């Protein structure tokens, strides 16, 4: 695990522990390798991370992903797509998943970007009219739809010092401009996608929006707001969307988001090793973050 990546996820862990006023409750047993069929009967709701777990860029699908989806649909299980992708609104993300063969409905899709509206409502409550209505945006062009859905206009020089980030697309020029904005008094940084690192199709890994956001935070010190996994709000949305006392499993490829968030939410997790956590790094990464999934899921 990269040193910056480790520091980011440890910071997330500390922030969540402070907000929950409770220690992280780790599973006591040693996780074992399982196939989906072995644990299907244990859970009512199966939550899937998207990128890195089911698919990647373009039409790339991971081994076994469609088979997992089809078996669970056939078994009548409740499914959710729980993604830190903030590159578009939930309906568009659901359509993109459906084009790959994963027919999640909009109601079954919960993205980090969809949490922005509730956060802005809270921040606007005691603010002047038109507050939080403009932001300097770094991300894929379609991510502007997330901002617009919340009444936020993406502009080069916002009235208030606000920067929103959904992916790691900064150039030297755009990074410098974002930094200049965030150094102003009262600056706010919205991290629409909290992922620090992500897997590539060729098996390598790259820093993404969480890493870019952390570089800006360390350099400028703005008030920073994180959306998505591992933070509690997205897991609260999961619980609100299913019947009470449902047995929920979070399936993902990342210790610092999927596994950590599930552990704080009190739900089980299954880690797909070899995507965002190389098998050779698993033991060291678990010890570094003090995290362990309930299961290791094998395709």
Coordinates of C-alpha atoms in Angstrom, one line a residue:
X1 CA 0.0 0.0 0.0
X2 CA 1.3 3.4 -0.9
X3 CA 2.2 5.6 2.1
X4 CA -0.2 8.3 1.0
X5 CA -3.0 5.8 0.5
X6 CA -2.4 4.3 4.0
X7 CA -2.4 7.7 5.6
X8 CA -5.7 8.6 3.9
X9 CA -7.5 5.5 5.0
X10 CA -6.2 5.8 8.6
X11 CA -7.5 9.4 8.6
X12 CA -10.9 8.1 7.4
X13 CA -10.8 5.5 10.2
X14 CA -10.1 8.2 12.8
X15 CA -12.8 10.5 11.5
X16 CA -15.4 7.8 11.5
X17 CA -14.5 6.6 15.0
X18 CA -14.8 10.2 16.3
X19 CA -18.2 10.7 14.7
X20 CA -19.5 7.3 15.9
X21 CA -17.9 7.7 19.4
X22 CA -17.3 3.9 19.2
X23 CA -14.3 1.7 18.4
X24 CA -14.2 -0.4 15.2
X25 CA -15.7 -3.8 15.9
X26 CA -13.6 -6.3 13.9
X27 CA -14.7 -9.9 13.2
X28 CA -13.0 -12.2 15.6
X29 CA -12.6 -15.2 13.3
X30 CA -9.9 -15.5 10.7
X31 CA -11.6 -14.8 7.3
X32 CA -11.6 -17.8 4.9
X33 CA -11.8 -18.1 1.2
X34 CA -15.3 -18.8 0.0
X35 CA -17.3 -19.1 -3.2
X36 CA -20.6 -17.2 -3.4
X37 CA -22.6 -20.4 -3.3
X38 CA -21.3 -21.2 0.2
X39 CA -22.6 -18.0 1.8
X40 CA -25.7 -17.1 -0.3
X41 CA -28.1 -18.5 2.3
X42 CA -26.6 -16.4 5.0
X43 CA -27.7 -13.1 3.7
X44 CA -30.8 -11.3 2.4
X45 CA -29.1 -8.3 0.8
X46 CA -26.0 -8.3 -1.3
X47 CA -24.3 -4.9 -1.9
X48 CA -21.8 -4.7 -4.7
X49 CA -19.1 -2.1 -5.3
X50 CA -18.9 -1.3 -9.0
X51 CA -15.5 -0.4 -10.4
X52 CA -12.8 -2.9 -9.4
X53 CA -15.4 -5.5 -8.2
X54 CA -17.8 -6.0 -11.1
X55 CA -16.3 -4.0 -13.9
X56 CA -13.7 -1.5 -14.9
X57 CA -13.5 1.1 -17.7
X58 CA -15.2 0.6 -21.0
X59 CA -16.8 -2.9 -21.3
X60 CA -14.3 -4.7 -19.1
X61 CA -15.9 -7.2 -16.7
X62 CA -14.1 -9.1 -14.0
X63 CA -14.1 -12.9 -13.8
X64 CA -17.2 -14.3 -12.2
X65 CA -19.0 -11.0 -11.8
X66 CA -21.9 -11.6 -14.1
X67 CA -22.3 -15.1 -12.7
X68 CA -22.6 -13.7 -9.1
X69 CA -25.2 -11.2 -10.3
X70 CA -27.3 -13.7 -12.2
X71 CA -27.2 -16.3 -9.4
X72 CA -28.4 -13.8 -6.8
X73 CA -31.1 -12.4 -9.0
X74 CA -32.3 -16.0 -9.7
X75 CA -32.3 -16.7 -6.0
X76 CA -34.5 -13.6 -5.4
X77 CA -32.0 -11.8 -3.2
X78 CA -32.1 -8.1 -2.8
X79 CA -29.2 -6.4 -4.6
X80 CA -27.6 -2.9 -4.3
X81 CA -24.9 -1.2 -6.3
X82 CA -23.0 0.9 -3.8
X83 CA -20.5 3.0 -5.6
X84 CA -18.1 5.8 -4.9
X85 CA -18.4 6.8 -8.5
X86 CA -19.6 10.4 -8.6
X87 CA -19.2 10.8 -12.4
X88 CA -23.0 11.1 -12.9
X89 CA -26.4 10.8 -11.2
X90 CA -27.7 7.5 -10.0
X91 CA -30.0 6.9 -12.9
X92 CA -27.1 7.3 -15.4
X93 CA -24.8 5.1 -13.3
X94 CA -27.5 2.4 -13.2
X95 CA -27.9 2.6 -17.0
X96 CA -24.1 2.2 -17.5
X97 CA -24.1 -0.9 -15.2
X98 CA -27.1 -2.3 -17.2
X99 CA -25.2 -1.9 -20.5
X100 CA -22.5 -4.2 -18.9
X101 CA -25.1 -6.8 -18.0
X102 CA -25.8 -5.7 -14.4
X103 CA -29.4 -4.5 -14.5
X104 CA -29.6 -2.5 -11.3
X105 CA -32.5 -0.1 -11.0
X106 CA -32.1 3.5 -10.0
X107 CA -33.6 2.6 -6.7
X108 CA -31.0 -0.2 -6.2
X109 CA -28.2 2.3 -7.0
X110 CA -26.6 4.4 -4.2
X111 CA -23.7 6.5 -5.2
X112 CA -21.5 8.8 -3.2
X113 CA -22.6 11.7 -5.4
X114 CA -26.2 11.2 -4.4
X115 CA -25.3 12.1 -0.9
X116 CA -24.3 15.7 -1.8
X117 CA -27.8 17.0 -1.7
X118 CA -28.4 16.2 2.0
X119 CA -25.0 17.6 2.9
X120 CA -25.7 20.9 1.1
X121 CA -29.1 21.2 2.7
X122 CA -27.4 21.0 6.1
X123 CA -24.8 23.6 5.2
X124 CA -27.3 26.0 3.6
X125 CA -29.6 25.9 6.5
X126 CA -27.9 28.8 8.3
X127 CA -26.3 30.4 5.3
X128 CA -27.2 33.4 3.2
X129 CA -29.3 33.0 0.1
X130 CA -27.4 31.5 -2.9
X131 CA -24.7 30.1 -0.6
X132 CA -23.1 26.9 -1.9
X133 CA -24.5 27.5 -5.3
X134 CA -21.2 27.5 -7.2
X135 CA -18.0 25.4 -7.1
X136 CA -14.8 24.9 -9.0
X137 CA -15.1 21.3 -10.3
X138 CA -12.4 18.8 -11.0
X139 CA -13.6 15.6 -12.5
X140 CA -15.2 13.9 -15.6
X141 CA -17.5 16.2 -17.5
X142 CA -20.6 14.2 -16.7
X143 CA -20.0 14.8 -13.0
X144 CA -21.4 18.3 -13.5
X145 CA -24.8 16.6 -13.6
X146 CA -24.3 15.6 -9.9
X147 CA -23.6 19.3 -9.0
X148 CA -26.5 20.6 -11.1
X149 CA -28.9 18.2 -9.5
X150 CA -28.0 19.8 -6.2
X151 CA -28.4 23.4 -7.5
X152 CA -24.6 23.9 -7.8
X153 CA -23.1 25.5 -10.9
X154 CA -19.6 24.5 -11.9
X155 CA -17.6 27.7 -12.6
X156 CA -14.0 28.7 -13.0
X157 CA -14.2 31.3 -10.2
X158 CA -16.9 30.6 -7.7
X159 CA -18.4 33.3 -5.5
X160 CA -17.4 31.4 -2.4
X161 CA -14.1 29.4 -2.2
X162 CA -15.5 26.0 -2.9
X163 CA -13.9 23.1 -4.8
X164 CA -15.6 19.8 -5.6
X165 CA -13.6 16.7 -6.8
X166 CA -14.9 13.5 -8.3
X167 CA -11.9 12.1 -10.1
X168 CA -8.1 12.6 -10.4
X169 CA -8.0 14.6 -13.6
X170 CA -6.0 17.6 -12.5
X171 CA -3.3 19.2 -14.5
X172 CA -0.6 21.4 -13.0
X173 CA -2.7 24.4 -14.0
X174 CA -6.0 23.1 -12.6
X175 CA -4.4 21.9 -9.4
X176 CA -2.8 25.3 -8.9
X177 CA -6.1 27.0 -9.5
X178 CA -7.9 24.7 -7.0
X179 CA -5.2 25.3 -4.5
X180 CA -5.5 29.1 -4.8
X181 CA -9.2 28.9 -4.2
X182 CA -8.8 26.6 -1.2
X183 CA -6.3 28.9 0.4
X184 CA -8.9 31.6 0.8
X185 CA -10.6 32.1 4.1
X186 CA -13.6 30.0 4.7
X187 CA -12.8 27.5 1.9
X188 CA -14.7 24.2 1.5
X189 CA -13.5 21.1 -0.2
X190 CA -16.1 18.5 -1.3
X191 CA -14.6 15.0 -1.9
X192 CA -17.4 13.5 -4.0
X193 CA -15.5 10.2 -4.4
X194 CA -13.4 9.2 -1.4
X195 CA -11.5 6.4 -3.1
X196 CA -7.7 7.0 -2.6
X197 CA -6.4 4.3 -5.1
X198 CA -8.1 2.2 -7.7
X199 CA -7.2 -0.8 -9.9
X200 CA -6.6 -0.6 -13.6
X201 CA -7.5 -3.2 -16.2
X202 CA -3.9 -4.2 -16.6
X203 CA -3.5 -5.1 -12.9
X204 CA -1.7 -1.9 -11.9
X205 CA -3.2 0.6 -9.4
X206 CA -3.4 4.4 -9.6
X207 CA -4.1 7.3 -7.2
X208 CA -7.6 8.7 -7.8
X209 CA -9.8 11.4 -6.4
X210 CA -9.2 10.8 -2.7
X211 CA -5.4 11.1 -3.2
X212 CA -5.8 14.3 -5.2
X213 CA -8.2 15.7 -2.5
X214 CA -5.7 14.9 0.2
X215 CA -2.9 16.6 -1.5
X216 CA -5.0 19.8 -1.7
X217 CA -6.2 19.4 1.9
X218 CA -2.7 19.1 3.2
X219 CA -1.5 22.1 1.2
X220 CA -4.5 24.4 1.9
X221 CA -6.3 23.2 5.0
X222 CA -9.9 23.8 4.0
X223 CA -13.0 22.5 5.7
X224 CA -13.2 19.1 4.0
X225 CA -16.3 16.9 3.5
X226 CA -16.1 13.3 2.4
X227 CA -18.9 11.4 0.6
X228 CA -19.4 7.7 0.1
X229 CA -17.6 4.6 1.5
X230 CA -16.3 4.2 4.1
X231 CA -18.3 7.0 5.8
X232 CA -21.5 6.2 7.6
X233 CA -24.1 8.0 5.5
X234 CA -24.0 5.7 2.5
X235 CA -24.3 2.6 4.7
X236 CA -27.3 4.3 6.5
X237 CA -28.9 4.7 3.1
X238 CA -28.4 1.0 2.5
X239 CA -30.1 0.1 5.7
X240 CA -33.0 2.5 5.0
X241 CA -33.6 0.9 1.6
X242 CA -34.1 -2.6 2.9
X243 CA -36.5 -4.2 5.5
X244 CA -35.4 -4.0 9.1
X245 CA -33.2 -6.8 10.4
X246 CA -32.1 -7.7 6.9
X247 CA -28.8 -9.7 6.8
X248 CA -26.5 -7.5 4.6
X249 CA -23.2 -8.3 2.9
X250 CA -21.0 -5.7 1.4
X251 CA -18.8 -7.1 -1.5
X252 CA -15.9 -5.0 -2.6
X253 CA -12.3 -4.8 -3.6
X254 CA -10.9 -2.2 -1.1
X255 CA -10.1 -2.6 2.6
X256 CA -10.2 1.2 3.3
X257 CA -13.6 1.8 1.8
X258 CA -15.7 -1.4 1.4
X259 CA -14.4 -3.3 4.4
X260 CA -13.9 -0.4 6.7
X261 CA -17.3 1.1 6.1
X262 CA -19.1 -2.2 6.5
X263 CA -17.3 -2.8 9.8
X264 CA -18.3 0.5 11.2
X265 CA -21.9 0.0 10.0
X266 CA -22.0 -3.4 11.8
X267 CA -22.5 -5.4 8.6
X268 CA -20.4 -8.3 7.1
X269 CA -18.0 -7.8 4.2
X270 CA -16.4 -9.9 1.5
X271 CA -13.2 -8.8 0.0
X272 CA -12.3 -9.8 -3.6
X273 CA -8.5 -10.0 -3.3
X274 CA -6.2 -9.2 -6.2
X275 CA -7.9 -6.1 -7.5
X276 CA -7.3 -3.1 -5.2
X277 CA -5.5 -5.2 -2.7
X278 CA -2.8 -7.4 -4.3
X279 CA -2.6 -10.8 -2.7
X280 CA 1.0 -10.3 -1.8
X281 CA 0.1 -7.1 0.1
X282 CA -3.0 -8.4 1.9
X283 CA -1.5 -9.3 5.3
X284 CA 0.6 -6.1 5.5
X285 CA -2.4 -3.9 4.4
X286 CA -4.7 -5.5 7.0
X287 CA -2.2 -5.0 9.8
X288 CA -1.5 -1.4 8.7
X289 CA -5.2 -0.4 8.7
X290 CA -6.3 -2.7 11.5
X291 CA -9.0 -4.1 9.2
X292 CA -10.2 -7.6 8.2
X293 CA -13.2 -8.7 6.2
X294 CA -15.6 -11.4 7.2
X295 CA -14.8 -13.4 4.0
X296 CA -12.4 -13.5 1.1
X297 CA -14.6 -14.0 -1.9
X298 CA -13.3 -16.1 -4.8
X299 CA -14.8 -15.9 -8.3

